[in-house]
Coordinates of C-alpha atoms in Angstrom, one line a residue:
M1 CA -153.6 -71.4 88.2
I2 CA -154.4 -73.6 85.2
P3 CA -151.3 -75.3 83.9
K4 CA -150.2 -73.8 80.6
A5 CA -150.8 -77.1 78.9
F6 CA -154.5 -76.8 79.6
K7 CA -154.9 -73.3 78.4
S8 CA -155.1 -74.3 74.7
A9 CA -157.7 -76.9 75.4
S10 CA -160.7 -74.7 75.7
R11 CA -162.0 -75.1 72.1
P12 CA -165.3 -77.0 71.8
D13 CA -164.2 -78.9 68.6
Q14 CA -163.6 -82.7 68.8
S15 CA -160.9 -85.1 67.6
I16 CA -161.1 -88.8 66.9
D17 CA -159.5 -91.5 69.0
L18 CA -158.5 -94.1 66.3
E19 CA -158.3 -97.0 68.7
S20 CA -161.7 -96.6 70.3
N21 CA -163.3 -94.9 67.3
K22 CA -164.8 -92.3 69.6
Q23 CA -164.9 -88.6 69.7
V24 CA -162.5 -87.2 72.2
S25 CA -162.4 -83.6 73.4
P26 CA -159.1 -81.7 73.2
M27 CA -159.2 -81.4 77.0
E28 CA -159.3 -85.1 77.4
T29 CA -156.5 -85.7 74.8
T30 CA -154.4 -83.1 76.5
N31 CA -155.0 -84.5 80.0
T32 CA -153.9 -88.0 78.9
T33 CA -150.7 -86.6 77.2
L34 CA -149.8 -84.3 80.0
F35 CA -150.0 -86.9 82.7
D36 CA -148.5 -89.9 80.9
N37 CA -145.0 -88.9 82.0
E38 CA -146.2 -88.0 85.5
R39 CA -147.9 -91.4 85.9
T40 CA -144.8 -93.2 84.7
S41 CA -142.6 -91.3 87.1
F42 CA -145.1 -91.8 89.9
D43 CA -145.4 -95.5 89.4
S44 CA -141.6 -95.9 89.2
K45 CA -141.3 -94.1 92.5
I46 CA -143.8 -96.5 94.0
E47 CA -141.8 -99.5 92.7
Y48 CA -138.7 -98.0 94.2
Q49 CA -140.4 -97.6 97.5
E50 CA -141.5 -101.2 97.5
S51 CA -138.0 -102.4 96.7
Q52 CA -136.7 -100.4 99.7
V53 CA -139.3 -101.9 102.0
E54 CA -138.5 -105.4 100.9
G55 CA -134.8 -104.8 101.6
T56 CA -131.6 -105.2 99.5
G57 CA -130.2 -108.3 101.0
E58 CA -127.9 -106.4 103.3
S59 CA -127.8 -106.8 107.1
W60 CA -130.8 -105.6 109.1
F61 CA -128.7 -102.8 110.5
T62 CA -127.6 -101.6 107.1
N63 CA -131.2 -101.7 105.8
L64 CA -132.4 -99.9 108.9
K65 CA -129.7 -97.2 108.5
D66 CA -130.4 -96.8 104.8
S67 CA -134.2 -96.5 105.3
F68 CA -133.6 -93.1 106.9
K69 CA -132.0 -91.7 103.8
R70 CA -134.0 -89.3 101.8
M71 CA -136.3 -90.7 99.1
P72 CA -135.0 -89.4 95.7
V73 CA -137.5 -86.9 94.4
D74 CA -137.2 -85.8 90.7
D75 CA -138.4 -82.2 90.4
D76 CA -136.6 -81.7 87.1
D77 CA -139.8 -82.4 85.1
I78 CA -141.6 -79.5 86.9
D79 CA -141.5 -76.5 84.6
P80 CA -139.8 -73.6 86.4
N81 CA -142.0 -71.2 84.3
L82 CA -145.1 -72.4 86.1
S83 CA -146.5 -70.3 88.9
Q84 CA -145.7 -71.1 92.5
L85 CA -149.2 -72.5 93.0
E86 CA -148.9 -74.8 90.0
Q87 CA -145.5 -76.1 91.1
S88 CA -146.9 -76.7 94.6
A89 CA -149.8 -78.7 93.1
L90 CA -147.4 -80.9 91.1
R91 CA -145.1 -81.5 94.1
A92 CA -148.2 -82.6 96.2
A93 CA -149.2 -85.0 93.3
K94 CA -145.7 -86.5 93.2
T95 CA -145.3 -87.0 97.0
P96 CA -143.1 -90.0 97.8
L97 CA -145.2 -91.0 100.8
Q98 CA -145.7 -94.7 101.0
R99 CA -149.0 -96.2 99.8
S100 CA -149.4 -98.8 102.5
L101 CA -152.9 -98.2 103.9
K102 CA -155.4 -100.9 103.0
S103 CA -159.2 -101.0 103.0
R104 CA -159.4 -102.5 106.5
H105 CA -157.2 -99.7 107.8
L106 CA -159.4 -97.0 106.3
Q107 CA -162.6 -98.7 107.4
M108 CA -161.5 -98.8 111.1
I109 CA -160.0 -95.3 110.9
A110 CA -163.3 -94.0 109.5
I111 CA -165.4 -95.8 112.0
G112 CA -163.4 -95.4 115.2
G113 CA -160.6 -93.0 114.5
A114 CA -162.3 -90.0 116.1
I115 CA -163.7 -91.8 119.1
G116 CA -161.6 -90.5 122.0
T117 CA -161.7 -88.5 125.2
G118 CA -164.2 -86.0 123.6
L119 CA -166.8 -88.7 123.6
F120 CA -165.8 -90.7 126.7
V121 CA -164.9 -87.8 129.0
G122 CA -165.8 -84.5 127.3
S123 CA -169.5 -85.6 126.9
G124 CA -169.7 -85.3 130.7
T125 CA -168.9 -81.6 130.6
A126 CA -171.4 -81.1 127.8
L127 CA -174.1 -83.0 129.8
S128 CA -173.4 -80.8 132.8
S129 CA -173.5 -77.6 130.8
G130 CA -176.6 -78.1 128.7
G131 CA -178.5 -81.2 129.9
P132 CA -179.4 -84.4 128.0
A133 CA -181.6 -82.7 125.4
S134 CA -178.9 -80.1 124.6
L135 CA -176.4 -82.9 124.4
L136 CA -178.3 -84.7 121.6
I137 CA -179.3 -81.5 119.7
A138 CA -175.7 -80.1 119.6
Y139 CA -174.1 -83.5 118.8
G140 CA -176.8 -84.1 116.2
I141 CA -176.2 -80.7 114.4
I142 CA -172.4 -81.2 114.6
G143 CA -172.9 -84.7 113.3
I144 CA -174.8 -83.4 110.2
M145 CA -172.0 -80.9 109.6
I146 CA -169.5 -83.7 109.8
F147 CA -171.4 -85.9 107.5
I148 CA -171.5 -83.1 104.9
T149 CA -167.9 -82.3 105.4
V150 CA -166.6 -85.8 105.1
H151 CA -168.6 -86.4 101.9
A152 CA -167.2 -83.2 100.4
L153 CA -163.7 -84.3 101.5
G154 CA -164.3 -87.8 100.1
E155 CA -165.1 -86.3 96.6
L156 CA -162.0 -84.2 96.6
A157 CA -159.7 -86.8 98.1
V158 CA -160.8 -89.5 95.6
T159 CA -160.3 -87.1 92.7
F160 CA -157.0 -85.6 94.0
P161 CA -155.3 -88.2 96.3
V162 CA -152.3 -85.8 96.9
G163 CA -150.0 -85.2 99.8
G164 CA -151.6 -82.9 102.3
A165 CA -155.1 -83.5 100.9
F166 CA -157.4 -80.8 102.2
L167 CA -154.4 -78.7 103.3
T168 CA -153.5 -78.3 99.6
Y169 CA -157.1 -77.9 98.5
N170 CA -157.4 -74.6 100.5
S171 CA -154.5 -73.2 98.4
R172 CA -155.7 -74.6 95.1
F173 CA -159.4 -73.7 95.3
I174 CA -159.6 -70.7 97.7
S175 CA -156.3 -68.9 97.9
P176 CA -152.6 -69.6 98.9
T177 CA -152.9 -67.1 101.8
W178 CA -155.9 -68.9 103.3
G179 CA -154.1 -72.2 102.6
F180 CA -151.1 -70.9 104.6
C181 CA -153.4 -70.0 107.6
M182 CA -155.3 -73.3 107.5
A183 CA -152.1 -75.5 107.2
W184 CA -150.4 -73.8 110.1
N185 CA -153.6 -73.8 112.1
Y186 CA -154.0 -77.6 111.6
S187 CA -150.4 -78.4 112.3
M188 CA -150.5 -76.4 115.5
Q189 CA -153.6 -78.2 116.6
W190 CA -151.8 -81.6 116.4
L191 CA -148.6 -80.3 117.9
I192 CA -150.5 -79.3 121.0
I193 CA -152.7 -82.4 121.2
L194 CA -149.9 -84.9 121.5
P195 CA -148.5 -83.7 124.9
L196 CA -152.1 -83.2 126.1
E197 CA -153.0 -86.8 125.3
L198 CA -149.8 -88.1 126.9
V199 CA -150.6 -86.3 130.1
A200 CA -154.2 -87.5 129.8
A201 CA -152.9 -91.1 129.6
S202 CA -150.8 -90.6 132.8
M203 CA -153.8 -89.2 134.6
T204 CA -156.0 -92.1 133.5
I205 CA -153.5 -94.5 135.2
K206 CA -154.3 -92.7 138.5
Y207 CA -157.6 -94.6 138.5
W208 CA -155.5 -97.6 139.5
N209 CA -152.3 -96.2 140.9
T210 CA -151.5 -92.9 142.5
S211 CA -148.1 -93.6 144.0
I212 CA -146.0 -93.7 140.9
S213 CA -144.9 -90.3 139.4
P214 CA -146.8 -89.2 136.2
A215 CA -143.4 -88.7 134.6
V216 CA -142.9 -92.4 134.6
W217 CA -146.1 -93.0 132.8
V218 CA -145.7 -90.3 130.2
T219 CA -142.2 -91.7 129.4
I220 CA -143.7 -95.1 128.8
F221 CA -146.5 -93.8 126.6
Y222 CA -144.2 -91.4 124.8
L223 CA -141.8 -94.3 123.9
L224 CA -144.8 -96.3 122.7
I225 CA -145.8 -93.6 120.3
V226 CA -142.3 -93.3 119.0
F227 CA -142.1 -97.0 118.5
I228 CA -145.4 -97.1 116.5
N229 CA -144.2 -94.3 114.2
L230 CA -140.9 -95.9 113.4
F231 CA -142.9 -98.2 111.2
G232 CA -144.3 -95.2 109.2
V233 CA -147.8 -95.2 107.8
K234 CA -148.0 -99.0 108.1
G235 CA -147.4 -98.7 111.9
Y236 CA -150.0 -96.0 112.2
G237 CA -152.6 -98.0 110.2
E238 CA -152.1 -101.2 112.2
A239 CA -152.2 -99.4 115.5
E240 CA -155.3 -97.5 114.6
F241 CA -156.9 -100.7 113.4
V242 CA -156.4 -102.3 116.8
F243 CA -157.3 -99.2 118.8
S244 CA -160.4 -98.5 116.8
M245 CA -161.6 -102.1 117.0
V246 CA -161.3 -101.9 120.8
K247 CA -163.1 -98.6 121.0
V248 CA -165.9 -99.7 118.7
L249 CA -166.5 -103.0 120.7
A250 CA -166.5 -100.9 123.9
V251 CA -169.1 -98.5 122.7
V252 CA -171.3 -101.3 121.4
G253 CA -170.9 -103.1 124.7
F254 CA -171.7 -100.0 126.7
I255 CA -174.9 -99.5 124.7
I256 CA -176.1 -103.0 125.4
V257 CA -175.2 -102.7 129.1
G258 CA -176.7 -99.3 129.3
I259 CA -180.1 -100.5 128.1
V260 CA -180.0 -103.3 130.6
I261 CA -179.2 -100.9 133.4
N262 CA -181.9 -98.5 132.4
C263 CA -184.4 -101.3 132.4
G264 CA -183.4 -102.2 136.0
G265 CA -181.2 -105.2 135.1
G266 CA -178.1 -103.9 137.0
P267 CA -177.0 -105.3 140.5
N268 CA -178.6 -102.2 142.2
G269 CA -181.8 -102.7 140.2
G270 CA -184.4 -100.0 139.7
Y271 CA -186.1 -99.0 136.5
L272 CA -185.0 -95.5 135.3
G273 CA -186.6 -94.9 132.0
G274 CA -186.7 -91.2 131.2
E275 CA -186.7 -90.1 134.9
Y276 CA -183.6 -87.8 134.5
W277 CA -185.3 -86.0 131.6
S278 CA -188.0 -84.8 134.0
N279 CA -185.9 -84.4 137.2
P280 CA -183.6 -82.5 137.0
G281 CA -184.8 -81.8 133.5
A282 CA -183.9 -82.0 129.8
F283 CA -182.2 -78.6 129.5
N284 CA -179.7 -76.7 131.7
S285 CA -179.2 -73.0 131.3
G286 CA -181.5 -72.8 128.3
F287 CA -180.3 -71.7 124.9
K288 CA -177.0 -70.5 126.2
G289 CA -176.4 -73.9 127.7
L290 CA -177.0 -75.4 124.3
C291 CA -174.5 -73.1 122.7
T292 CA -171.8 -74.1 125.2
V293 CA -172.2 -77.7 124.1
F294 CA -171.3 -77.0 120.4
V295 CA -167.6 -76.6 120.9
T296 CA -167.4 -79.7 123.1
A297 CA -169.3 -81.7 120.5
A298 CA -167.0 -80.4 117.8
S299 CA -163.9 -81.4 119.7
S300 CA -165.4 -84.9 120.0
F301 CA -165.3 -85.3 116.2
T302 CA -161.8 -84.0 115.9
G303 CA -159.8 -86.3 113.6
T304 CA -162.7 -87.3 111.4
E305 CA -161.0 -85.6 108.5
M306 CA -157.9 -87.9 109.0
V307 CA -159.4 -90.3 106.4
G308 CA -158.9 -87.6 103.7
L309 CA -155.3 -86.8 104.9
A310 CA -154.5 -90.5 104.4
A311 CA -155.6 -90.5 100.8
A312 CA -152.1 -90.1 99.4
E313 CA -150.9 -93.1 101.4
T314 CA -153.7 -95.4 100.3
A315 CA -153.1 -98.1 97.7
N316 CA -156.4 -97.6 95.8
P317 CA -158.3 -94.5 97.1
R318 CA -160.9 -94.8 94.3
K319 CA -162.1 -98.1 95.8
T320 CA -161.5 -97.6 99.5
L321 CA -162.2 -94.0 100.3
P322 CA -165.8 -93.9 99.1
S323 CA -166.7 -96.8 101.4
A324 CA -164.7 -95.3 104.3
T325 CA -166.5 -92.0 103.8
K326 CA -169.9 -93.6 104.0
Q327 CA -169.0 -95.2 107.3
V328 CA -169.2 -91.8 109.0
F329 CA -173.0 -92.0 108.9
W330 CA -173.0 -95.1 111.0
R331 CA -170.4 -93.8 113.4
I332 CA -172.5 -90.7 114.0
C333 CA -175.8 -92.6 114.5
L334 CA -174.5 -95.6 116.4
F335 CA -171.5 -94.6 118.4
Y336 CA -172.4 -91.0 119.2
M337 CA -176.2 -90.5 119.1
V338 CA -177.2 -93.8 120.6
S339 CA -174.5 -93.9 123.3
L340 CA -175.2 -90.3 124.2
T341 CA -178.9 -91.1 124.5
I342 CA -178.1 -93.9 126.9
I343 CA -175.8 -91.5 128.9
G344 CA -178.7 -88.9 129.1
V345 CA -181.0 -91.5 130.8
L346 CA -178.4 -93.0 133.1
V347 CA -176.7 -89.8 134.5
P348 CA -178.4 -86.6 135.7
Y349 CA -176.8 -83.4 134.5
N350 CA -176.5 -82.1 138.1
D351 CA -174.3 -85.0 139.2
S352 CA -171.4 -83.3 141.0
R353 CA -168.9 -85.8 139.6
L354 CA -169.3 -84.3 136.1
L355 CA -167.9 -81.0 137.3
S356 CA -164.3 -82.0 137.3
T357 CA -162.0 -79.1 136.3
S358 CA -159.8 -81.6 134.3
S359 CA -160.9 -82.6 130.8
V360 CA -159.2 -85.9 131.2
D361 CA -160.5 -87.0 134.6
V362 CA -161.9 -90.4 134.0
N363 CA -163.9 -90.2 137.2
A364 CA -165.9 -87.4 135.4
S365 CA -166.6 -89.7 132.5
P366 CA -170.4 -90.3 132.3
F367 CA -169.6 -93.8 130.9
V368 CA -167.8 -94.7 134.1
I369 CA -170.3 -92.9 136.4
A370 CA -173.2 -94.8 134.8
I371 CA -171.5 -98.2 135.4
V372 CA -170.4 -97.3 138.9
D373 CA -173.9 -96.3 139.9
S374 CA -175.3 -99.5 138.6
G375 CA -173.2 -101.5 141.1
I376 CA -171.2 -103.5 138.5
K377 CA -167.8 -104.1 140.0
V378 CA -165.5 -105.0 137.1
L379 CA -166.8 -102.9 134.2
P380 CA -165.5 -99.5 135.5
S381 CA -161.9 -100.7 135.2
I382 CA -162.6 -102.1 131.7
M383 CA -164.1 -98.8 130.6
N384 CA -161.2 -96.9 132.1
A385 CA -158.8 -99.1 130.1
V386 CA -160.8 -98.3 126.9
I387 CA -160.4 -94.6 127.7
L388 CA -156.7 -95.1 128.1
I389 CA -156.6 -96.8 124.6
A390 CA -158.6 -94.0 123.2
V391 CA -156.2 -91.4 124.6
L392 CA -153.2 -93.3 123.1
S393 CA -155.1 -93.5 119.8
V394 CA -155.5 -89.8 119.6
G395 CA -151.8 -89.3 120.5
N396 CA -150.8 -91.7 117.7
S397 CA -153.1 -89.8 115.2
A398 CA -151.5 -86.5 116.4
V399 CA -148.1 -87.6 115.2
F400 CA -149.5 -88.8 111.9
G401 CA -151.6 -85.7 111.3
C402 CA -148.9 -83.2 112.3
S403 CA -146.0 -84.9 110.3
R404 CA -148.1 -85.0 107.1
T405 CA -149.2 -81.4 107.6
I406 CA -145.7 -80.2 108.1
A407 CA -144.5 -82.0 104.9
S408 CA -147.4 -80.4 103.1
L409 CA -146.3 -77.0 104.4
A410 CA -142.9 -77.5 102.8
D411 CA -144.4 -78.7 99.5
Q412 CA -146.4 -75.4 99.3
D413 CA -143.4 -73.3 100.3
F414 CA -145.1 -72.4 103.6
A415 CA -142.2 -73.8 105.6
P416 CA -138.5 -74.5 105.0
K417 CA -137.8 -77.2 102.4
I418 CA -136.2 -79.5 105.0
F419 CA -139.6 -80.1 106.6
G420 CA -140.5 -81.9 103.4
Y421 CA -137.8 -84.6 104.0
I422 CA -139.3 -88.0 103.4
D423 CA -137.2 -91.1 103.8
R424 CA -137.1 -94.3 101.9
Q425 CA -139.8 -95.8 104.1
G426 CA -142.1 -93.0 103.2
R427 CA -141.8 -91.3 106.6
P428 CA -141.8 -87.5 106.8
L429 CA -138.9 -87.6 109.3
F430 CA -138.7 -83.9 110.2
G431 CA -142.4 -83.7 110.6
V432 CA -142.4 -86.7 112.9
G433 CA -139.4 -85.3 114.8
M434 CA -141.0 -81.9 115.3
S435 CA -144.2 -83.5 116.6
L436 CA -142.3 -85.7 119.0
L437 CA -140.2 -82.7 120.1
F438 CA -143.3 -80.8 121.1
G439 CA -144.6 -84.1 122.7
L440 CA -141.9 -83.6 125.4
L441 CA -144.1 -80.9 126.9
C442 CA -145.8 -83.8 128.5
Y443 CA -143.3 -83.6 131.3
L444 CA -145.0 -80.5 132.5
S445 CA -147.4 -83.1 134.1
V446 CA -145.1 -83.0 137.2
S447 CA -145.5 -79.2 137.4
S448 CA -148.0 -77.6 139.8
E449 CA -148.9 -75.2 137.0
Q450 CA -149.7 -77.8 134.4
S451 CA -153.4 -77.0 134.3
I452 CA -152.8 -73.3 133.6
I453 CA -150.2 -74.1 130.9
F454 CA -152.2 -76.7 129.1
G455 CA -155.3 -74.6 129.5
W456 CA -153.8 -71.9 127.3
L457 CA -152.2 -74.4 124.9
L458 CA -155.6 -75.9 124.4
A459 CA -157.0 -72.5 123.8
L460 CA -154.7 -72.1 120.8
A461 CA -156.3 -75.0 119.0
G462 CA -159.8 -74.8 120.5
L463 CA -161.6 -73.9 117.3
S464 CA -159.2 -75.3 114.8
S465 CA -161.4 -78.1 113.7
I466 CA -164.3 -75.7 113.0
F467 CA -162.2 -73.7 110.6
T468 CA -160.8 -76.9 109.0
W469 CA -164.2 -78.3 108.3
G470 CA -165.6 -75.0 107.0
S471 CA -162.6 -74.7 104.7
I472 CA -163.1 -78.2 103.3
C473 CA -166.8 -77.4 102.5
F474 CA -165.8 -74.1 100.9
S475 CA -163.0 -75.8 98.9
H476 CA -165.6 -78.3 97.6
I477 CA -167.9 -75.4 96.5
R478 CA -165.1 -73.7 94.7
F479 CA -164.0 -76.9 93.0
R480 CA -167.5 -77.6 91.7
M481 CA -167.8 -73.9 90.5
A482 CA -164.5 -74.2 88.7
L483 CA -165.5 -77.5 87.1
K484 CA -168.7 -75.9 85.8
Y485 CA -166.9 -72.8 84.6
Q486 CA -164.7 -75.0 82.4
G487 CA -167.8 -76.6 80.9
R488 CA -167.2 -80.0 82.6
S489 CA -169.5 -82.1 84.7
T490 CA -169.4 -84.4 87.7
D491 CA -169.5 -87.4 85.2
E492 CA -165.7 -87.4 85.2
L493 CA -165.5 -87.7 89.0
P494 CA -164.9 -91.2 90.5
F495 CA -166.9 -90.4 93.6
T496 CA -169.4 -87.5 94.3
S497 CA -170.7 -86.3 97.5
V498 CA -174.3 -87.4 98.2
C499 CA -174.9 -83.9 99.7
G500 CA -173.7 -82.1 96.5
I501 CA -172.7 -78.5 96.4
Y502 CA -175.8 -77.4 98.3
G503 CA -174.8 -79.6 101.2
S504 CA -171.4 -77.9 101.3
Y505 CA -173.2 -74.5 101.5
L506 CA -175.1 -75.8 104.5
G507 CA -171.8 -77.1 106.0
V508 CA -170.2 -73.7 105.7
L509 CA -173.3 -72.1 107.3
L510 CA -173.3 -74.5 110.2
N511 CA -169.6 -73.9 110.9
V512 CA -170.3 -70.1 110.9
L513 CA -173.2 -70.5 113.3
V514 CA -171.1 -72.5 115.7
L515 CA -168.4 -69.8 115.6
I516 CA -171.1 -67.2 116.4
A517 CA -172.5 -69.2 119.2
Q518 CA -169.0 -69.7 120.7
F519 CA -168.3 -66.0 120.4
W520 CA -171.5 -65.3 122.4
V521 CA -170.7 -67.7 125.3
A522 CA -167.0 -66.7 125.3
L523 CA -167.9 -63.0 125.7
W524 CA -170.9 -63.6 128.0
P525 CA -170.3 -66.9 129.9
I526 CA -173.0 -68.7 131.8
D527 CA -173.4 -67.4 135.3
G528 CA -170.6 -64.9 134.8
S529 CA -169.7 -61.4 133.6
P530 CA -167.6 -60.6 130.5
N531 CA -163.9 -60.9 131.1
A532 CA -160.8 -61.0 128.8
K533 CA -159.3 -64.2 130.2
N534 CA -162.5 -66.3 129.6
F535 CA -162.9 -64.8 126.1
F536 CA -159.4 -65.5 124.9
K537 CA -159.4 -69.0 126.4
N538 CA -162.4 -69.8 124.2
Y539 CA -161.6 -67.6 121.1
L540 CA -157.8 -67.4 121.0
T541 CA -157.8 -69.5 117.8
V542 CA -159.4 -66.7 115.8
V543 CA -156.8 -64.2 117.0
V544 CA -154.0 -66.6 116.0
L545 CA -155.5 -67.1 112.5
I546 CA -155.7 -63.3 112.0
A547 CA -152.0 -63.1 112.9
F548 CA -151.1 -65.9 110.5
Y549 CA -153.1 -64.1 107.7
L550 CA -151.3 -60.8 108.3
I551 CA -147.9 -62.6 108.4
R552 CA -148.6 -64.2 105.0
A553 CA -150.0 -61.0 103.5
V554 CA -146.8 -59.0 104.5
W555 CA -144.4 -61.9 103.6
K556 CA -145.9 -62.5 100.1
R557 CA -147.4 -59.0 99.5
K558 CA -146.6 -59.2 95.8
E559 CA -148.4 -62.5 95.5
W560 CA -151.1 -61.8 98.0
C561 CA -154.7 -62.4 96.9
L562 CA -158.0 -62.6 98.8
Y563 CA -159.3 -65.5 96.6
L564 CA -158.6 -67.2 93.3
R565 CA -160.8 -66.4 90.3
L566 CA -162.4 -69.4 88.7
N567 CA -160.2 -69.2 85.6
Q568 CA -157.2 -69.5 87.9
I569 CA -158.3 -72.8 89.5
D570 CA -156.6 -76.0 88.4
V571 CA -158.9 -79.0 88.4
D572 CA -156.6 -81.6 86.8
T573 CA -153.2 -81.8 88.5
G574 CA -152.9 -84.6 91.0
R575 CA -155.5 -87.0 89.5
R576 CA -154.5 -90.7 89.4
D577 CA -157.3 -91.4 86.8
T578 CA -156.0 -89.1 84.0
D579 CA -157.7 -90.8 81.0
L580 CA -161.1 -89.2 81.4
V581 CA -162.7 -91.2 78.5
L582 CA -161.6 -94.5 80.1
L583 CA -162.7 -93.3 83.5
R584 CA -166.2 -92.4 82.2
E585 CA -166.5 -95.8 80.7
D586 CA -165.5 -97.5 83.9
L587 CA -168.0 -95.5 85.9
A588 CA -170.8 -96.2 83.4
E589 CA -170.0 -99.9 83.7
E590 CA -170.1 -99.7 87.5
R591 CA -173.4 -97.9 87.5
A592 CA -174.9 -100.4 85.1
F593 CA -173.7 -103.3 87.3
L594 CA -175.2 -101.7 90.4
A595 CA -178.5 -101.1 88.6
S596 CA -178.7 -104.8 87.8
R597 CA -178.4 -105.8 91.4
P598 CA -181.3 -106.3 93.8
F599 CA -182.8 -103.4 95.7
Y600 CA -181.4 -104.3 99.1
Y601 CA -177.9 -104.5 97.6
R602 CA -178.2 -101.0 96.1
V603 CA -179.4 -99.7 99.4
Y604 CA -176.4 -101.3 101.1
K605 CA -173.9 -99.8 98.6
F606 CA -175.5 -96.4 99.0
W607 CA -174.9 -96.4 102.8
C608 CA -171.8 -98.5 103.0

């Protein structure tokens, strides 16, 4: 809905700003007036947060105890006559989450945040299913989709750095019903991932030690995740900075070592070249083999959208988010495409070690297999340690993503208000608590039925990322359409997607094609006949989403709508840059400065 303050601002006539002696549209004047109080209130809350972080001079125990008290949130200035959707947008804009993430945090989260077991271990399953050519094609197509999606998300997150980010965009630009489905879908994904990653970490340790019970290791890793999240977003940012740095260095190091091994420089010698592309071949199981790789490739990029979710907790999203968004191109090209090309020439797709039934068996990692086959003695353990760090990184991200999602659910009235509890350190305590509570499922690692249980848990969230990315692209399309409907242009946006609205159309199309491909291989698996168990293990997410949609439709039947009309979409609430005249002047100065710089500098700023 458009806030009522905006509805009178549709006239084309102009007024005069006496200080700048420039013509100002009624919309721009209204925007500045409407958000003056909001900005003052928001800034005062930030100052209050900083004073709480610095301490009050009391004992450390008193400060620690007080830090868990609820951050005061003033909702008195939210007009009760506004619609539920408008009130939700204002609450998301006024979130008391702490703005502690810095540029270096976002840079490393963007570059290495999504590098995890999907790349290090899952790529082995993909290689076995489709062959090296299918591996590159599928990851390349998903990479293009991710590039488009992250740029669309970057444009929205820089313009609206609100709590919940793309989770609230679904409700604002598509419909509250769809937003309800996507928010619960995303939170469920991270709730499930945490115990899975903790079990994965305990299994990774088996590479060195098989005598100690997995319960001991999951306890150690669980307590480590708890400790990191006691420090709130600052703890998450610092931990991910270190984790991502290690992962990036490991991938770069592997690429260098892989080239040396392929050229015959390993202890076992022997030039390989492209031998494995000829024998056993570039493809396995033809087109259906390629289709099976898509979901594995998508899971490898899970967490890429986390940069947008962190927008509300970034000190200056207008300066840091665009750069972090552009880093995705380099991650796709260097860390995925190059490393997977190396894997394809070092490990044949018919290697029996790739056929492990466990998605976290490090012995099935093509990165480890390639180094072991080369005869290098120390590097397999080093790579295994990197995989362990990657697993813990994903577990840490799971708590961050889940807790912010649950807080957003409360802001949008999709969950009880208590889930929106945010303490004086900016921590969404109930969200963190719920995530850690589900994390206790990691103790199923000592059960003989763990593979069956976790297999079905993973099926619940198997396609979650595909729906999340498709919804981000569609939200971007709807935002651009609403902006055009109101007679406004992208000149007022601090950052615009290099792919534009047509890129987002392509992003939606690619997501739909992946869902179709997955439906095909789920119903008719390779070397198998159709069966219900296989279908639901690969397509259960869709069934769950339909259930969420029906629940919301029945629960809010009086407010239910398939989609919002363009005249109902609010394109202003939540902006930090509320003076559109000043913003346009700043952007014009930045473009003029960039145009005055040498060509190589302009190319660098375009990509970085």
